[in-house]
mmCIF file of C-alpha atoms in Angstrom:
data_model
loop_
_atom_site.group_PDB
_atom_site.id
_atom_site.type_symbol
_atom_site.label_atom_id
_atom_site.label_comp_id
_atom_site.label_asym_id
_atom_site.label_seq_id
_atom_site.Cartn_x
_atom_site.Cartn_y
_atom_site.Cartn_z
ATOM 1 C CA MET A 120 0.312 -0.172 7.255
ATOM 2 C CA THR A 121 -0.533 3.151 9.614
ATOM 3 C CA TYR A 122 2.573 4.168 8.422
ATOM 4 C CA THR A 123 1.970 3.727 4.815
ATOM 5 C CA PHE A 124 -1.120 5.373 4.522
ATOM 6 C CA LYS A 125 0.134 8.213 7.031
ATOM 7 C CA LEU A 126 2.682 8.856 3.836
ATOM 8 C CA LEU A 127 0.739 8.516 1.693
ATOM 9 C CA THR A 128 -1.661 11.291 2.893
ATOM 10 C CA GLY A 129 1.030 13.182 3.596
ATOM 11 C CA LEU A 130 2.459 13.229 0.117
ATOM 12 C CA THR A 131 -1.098 13.565 -1.762
ATOM 13 C CA LEU A 132 -1.425 16.939 0.682
ATOM 14 C CA SER A 133 1.901 17.934 -0.187
ATOM 15 C CA VAL A 134 1.212 17.043 -3.774
ATOM 16 C CA MET A 135 -1.897 18.807 -3.866
ATOM 17 C CA LEU A 136 -0.555 21.996 -1.938
ATOM 18 C CA THR A 137 2.231 22.378 -4.469
ATOM 19 C CA GLY A 138 -0.422 22.311 -7.693
ATOM 20 C CA CYS A 139 -2.286 25.295 -5.621
ATOM 21 C CA MET A 140 0.433 27.219 -5.115
ATOM 22 C CA HIS A 141 1.835 26.887 -8.419
ATOM 23 C CA THR A 142 -1.687 27.074 -10.206
ATOM 24 C CA PRO A 143 -0.730 29.405 -13.453
ATOM 25 C CA VAL A 144 -2.610 33.296 -13.840
ATOM 26 C CA GLN A 145 -3.464 33.468 -17.227
ATOM 27 C CA PRO A 146 -5.445 35.990 -19.239
ATOM 28 C CA VAL A 147 -9.096 35.666 -19.774
ATOM 29 C CA ASP A 148 -9.104 36.457 -23.450
ATOM 30 C CA GLU A 149 -8.590 33.345 -25.009
ATOM 31 C CA PRO A 150 -11.263 30.430 -24.629
ATOM 32 C CA SER A 151 -9.164 27.324 -25.198
ATOM 33 C CA GLU A 152 -6.910 29.064 -21.665
ATOM 34 C CA GLN A 153 -9.936 29.746 -19.806
ATOM 35 C CA ALA A 154 -10.884 26.122 -20.533
ATOM 36 C CA GLU A 155 -7.136 24.621 -19.143
ATOM 37 C CA ILE A 156 -7.355 26.974 -16.092
ATOM 38 C CA ARG A 157 -11.177 24.804 -15.923
ATOM 39 C CA ILE A 158 -9.555 21.603 -15.784
ATOM 40 C CA ILE A 159 -6.791 22.189 -13.549
ATOM 41 C CA GLN A 160 -9.238 23.324 -11.067
ATOM 42 C CA GLU A 161 -11.749 20.265 -11.557
ATOM 43 C CA SER A 162 -8.503 17.517 -11.163
ATOM 44 C CA GLY A 163 -7.697 19.354 -8.304
ATOM 45 C CA SER A 164 -11.299 18.768 -6.684
ATOM 46 C CA ASP A 165 -10.745 15.605 -7.857
ATOM 47 C CA LEU A 166 -7.436 14.857 -5.118
ATOM 48 C CA SER A 167 -9.655 16.662 -2.691
ATOM 49 C CA GLU A 168 -12.684 14.009 -3.389
ATOM 50 C CA LEU A 169 -10.402 11.372 -3.290
ATOM 51 C CA MET A 170 -8.678 12.754 0.631
ATOM 52 C CA HIS A 171 -12.446 13.573 1.738
ATOM 53 C CA TYR A 172 -13.414 10.152 1.005
ATOM 54 C CA TYR A 173 -10.645 8.323 2.556
ATOM 55 C CA ASP A 174 -11.442 10.468 5.531
ATOM 56 C CA SER A 175 -14.807 9.355 5.713
ATOM 57 C CA LEU A 176 -13.815 5.973 5.838
ATOM 58 C CA GLN A 177 -11.905 6.509 9.006
ATOM 59 C CA ASN A 178 -14.815 6.943 11.022
ATOM 60 C CA LYS A 179 -16.894 4.009 9.880
ATOM 61 C CA SER A 180 -17.184 0.676 11.425
ATOM 62 C CA ARG A 181 -15.893 -2.402 10.261
ATOM 63 C CA VAL A 182 -19.107 -3.646 9.177
ATOM 64 C CA GLU A 183 -19.732 -0.505 7.333
ATOM 65 C CA LEU A 184 -15.960 -0.641 6.109
ATOM 66 C CA TRP A 185 -17.430 -4.091 4.473
ATOM 67 C CA GLU A 186 -20.750 -2.771 3.098
ATOM 68 C CA GLU A 187 -18.323 0.108 0.819
ATOM 69 C CA TYR A 188 -16.089 -2.659 -0.421
ATOM 70 C CA LYS A 189 -18.591 -4.877 -1.515
ATOM 71 C CA TYR A 190 -20.237 -1.775 -3.618
ATOM 72 C CA ALA A 191 -16.706 -0.520 -4.507
ATOM 73 C CA ASN A 192 -15.793 -4.086 -5.650
ATOM 74 C CA SER A 193 -18.623 -4.770 -7.613
ATOM 75 C CA HIS A 194 -18.954 -1.308 -9.297
ATOM 76 C CA TYR A 195 -15.838 0.174 -9.368
ATOM 77 C CA ARG A 196 -13.366 -2.520 -10.604
ATOM 78 C CA GLU A 197 -14.071 -2.358 -14.052
ATOM 79 C CA SER A 198 -14.762 1.494 -14.423
ATOM 80 C CA THR A 199 -12.759 3.104 -16.681
ATOM 81 C CA ASP A 200 -13.131 6.284 -14.181
ATOM 82 C CA MET A 201 -9.861 6.359 -12.546
ATOM 83 C CA GLN A 202 -11.232 8.392 -9.107
ATOM 84 C CA GLN A 203 -13.565 5.509 -8.907
ATOM 85 C CA ARG A 204 -10.567 2.879 -9.151
ATOM 86 C CA LEU A 205 -8.895 4.889 -6.531
ATOM 87 C CA LYS A 206 -11.510 4.716 -4.149
ATOM 88 C CA LEU A 207 -11.585 0.878 -4.442
ATOM 89 C CA LEU A 208 -7.644 0.967 -4.162
ATOM 90 C CA ILE A 209 -8.054 3.111 -1.143
ATOM 91 C CA LEU A 210 -10.499 0.424 0.432
ATOM 92 C CA LEU A 211 -8.503 -2.522 -0.659
ATOM 93 C CA LEU A 212 -5.164 -0.360 1.291
ATOM 94 C CA LEU A 213 -7.306 -0.012 4.688
ATOM 95 C CA PRO A 214 -5.260 -1.545 7.489
ATOM 96 C CA ASN A 215 -6.813 -4.524 9.839
ATOM 97 C CA THR A 216 -9.232 -5.320 7.675
ATOM 98 C CA SER A 217 -10.855 -8.750 5.824
ATOM 99 C CA PHE A 218 -10.518 -7.550 2.447
ATOM 100 C CA GLN A 219 -6.775 -5.466 2.597
ATOM 101 C CA SER A 220 -4.802 -6.984 -0.008
ATOM 102 C CA ASN A 221 -1.866 -4.760 -1.537
ATOM 103 C CA ARG A 222 -1.458 -7.577 -4.444
ATOM 104 C CA VAL A 223 -4.934 -6.821 -5.420
ATOM 105 C CA ALA A 224 -4.531 -3.256 -5.398
ATOM 106 C CA LEU A 225 -1.388 -3.474 -7.234
ATOM 107 C CA ASN A 226 -2.887 -5.085 -9.908
ATOM 108 C CA LEU A 227 -6.216 -3.034 -9.797
ATOM 109 C CA VAL A 228 -4.145 -0.035 -10.598
ATOM 110 C CA GLU A 229 -1.731 -1.566 -12.774
ATOM 111 C CA ASP A 230 -3.825 -2.980 -15.316
ATOM 112 C CA LEU A 231 -6.261 0.012 -16.456
ATOM 113 C CA PRO A 232 -8.653 -0.230 -19.068
ATOM 114 C CA GLU A 233 -7.115 1.390 -22.387
ATOM 115 C CA GLN A 234 -10.467 3.821 -22.231
ATOM 116 C CA ALA A 235 -9.399 4.654 -18.534
ATOM 117 C CA GLU A 236 -10.292 8.233 -17.541
ATOM 118 C CA THR A 237 -7.843 10.420 -16.188
ATOM 119 C CA THR A 238 -6.668 13.691 -15.052
ATOM 120 C CA PRO A 239 -3.048 14.768 -14.361
ATOM 121 C CA ASP A 240 -3.203 14.723 -10.612
ATOM 122 C CA THR A 241 -4.984 11.491 -10.576
ATOM 123 C CA THR A 242 -2.235 9.811 -12.893
ATOM 124 C CA ALA A 243 0.778 11.431 -10.247
ATOM 125 C CA PHE A 244 -1.189 9.765 -7.424
ATOM 126 C CA LYS A 245 -1.620 6.668 -9.236
ATOM 127 C CA ASN A 246 2.047 6.525 -10.100
ATOM 128 C CA LEU A 247 2.916 7.487 -6.365
ATOM 129 C CA LEU A 248 0.607 4.498 -5.060
ATOM 130 C CA VAL A 249 2.126 2.353 -7.682
ATOM 131 C CA LEU A 250 5.565 3.139 -6.428
ATOM 132 C CA LEU A 251 4.777 2.992 -3.074
ATOM 133 C CA LEU A 252 3.136 -0.382 -3.300
ATOM 134 C CA LYS A 253 5.953 -1.782 -5.336
ATOM 135 C CA ARG A 254 8.449 -0.668 -2.458
ATOM 136 C CA GLN A 255 6.213 -2.157 0.025
ATOM 137 C CA ARG A 256 6.344 -5.358 -1.991
ATOM 138 C CA ALA A 257 9.770 -5.652 -2.034
ATOM 139 C CA ALA A 258 10.003 -4.794 1.247
ATOM 140 C CA ASN A 259 7.985 -7.480 2.435
ATOM 141 C CA LEU A 260 9.774 -9.985 0.294
ATOM 142 C CA GLN A 261 12.797 -9.040 1.936
ATOM 143 C CA ILE A 262 11.591 -9.740 5.183
ATOM 144 C CA GLN A 263 10.562 -13.423 4.181
ATOM 145 C CA ASN A 264 14.014 -13.787 3.282
ATOM 146 C CA LEU A 265 15.702 -12.287 6.303
ATOM 147 C CA SER A 266 12.962 -14.477 8.378
ATOM 148 C CA GLU A 267 13.585 -17.642 6.371
ATOM 149 C CA LYS A 268 17.913 -17.099 6.985
ATOM 150 C CA LEU A 269 16.917 -16.361 10.690
ATOM 151 C CA ARG A 270 15.014 -19.517 10.967
ATOM 152 C CA SER A 271 17.682 -21.621 9.300
ATOM 153 C CA ALA A 272 20.702 -19.729 11.707
ATOM 154 C CA GLU A 273 18.345 -20.735 14.771
ATOM 155 C CA THR A 274 18.005 -24.186 13.722
ATOM 156 C CA GLU A 275 21.662 -24.490 12.981
ATOM 157 C CA VAL A 276 22.374 -22.933 16.793
ATOM 158 C CA LYS A 277 20.416 -25.602 18.329
ATOM 159 C CA THR A 278 22.052 -28.140 16.176
ATOM 160 C CA LEU A 279 25.491 -27.054 17.280
ATOM 161 C CA LYS A 280 24.155 -26.226 20.826
ATOM 162 C CA ASN A 281 23.169 -30.411 21.160
ATOM 163 C CA LYS A 282 26.605 -31.384 19.543
ATOM 164 C CA ILE A 283 28.294 -29.272 22.477
ATOM 165 C CA ASN A 284 26.408 -30.782 24.843
ATOM 166 C CA ALA A 285 26.948 -34.434 23.539
ATOM 167 C CA ILE A 286 30.690 -33.562 23.367
ATOM 168 C CA LYS A 287 30.427 -32.372 26.708
ATOM 169 C CA ILE A 288 28.477 -35.904 27.845
ATOM 170 C CA ILE A 289 31.255 -38.006 26.220
ATOM 171 C CA GLU A 290 33.839 -35.938 28.356
ATOM 172 C CA LYS A 291 32.273 -36.539 31.599
ATOM 173 C CA ASP A 292 31.827 -40.301 30.822
ATOM 174 C CA LEU A 293 35.249 -40.071 29.860
ATOM 175 C CA MET A 294 36.497 -38.666 33.164
ATOM 176 C CA ARG A 295 34.756 -41.033 35.169
ATOM 177 C CA ASN A 296 36.389 -44.070 33.727
ATOM 178 C CA ASN A 297 39.856 -42.568 33.711
ATOM 179 C CA THR A 298 39.653 -42.209 37.624
ATOM 180 C CA PRO A 299 40.971 -44.856 39.601
#
């Protein structure tokens, strides 16, 4: 799970840095263009705030994380603000916590209210998280299937060993009976 968070953090930082490198330089003549630039800058701060939130969670104890989760779960679960929902999602994805749940996190981010407030950056971040969670779920299902096949193969091997041992015992008994 730590690998997932490192990958998630790395991807998010690369998206943020790419966005920063490609910020269009627009003339300041038209007010609508100024509003667009302000929206781009504000949306960049959304991701920055989420990353700061994630970093702050790394320094908290289990008790503090539990309190943070209880607050976020009661205040952010039904929120129309995407950033608040993403904060709850980040909490749900923290490894080694009692409230960690990929299934709940995926449901939270897929079942958004119709009036959800999003920015292009938070939408891209949400889509990245959904993709990662779906792939992780598929990988977990594949691991479960392979584990079942392994258990089945181990049972079959044990059965075959028992049959071989039984045949060896029968052969020894026949050899003893045939010896004059």
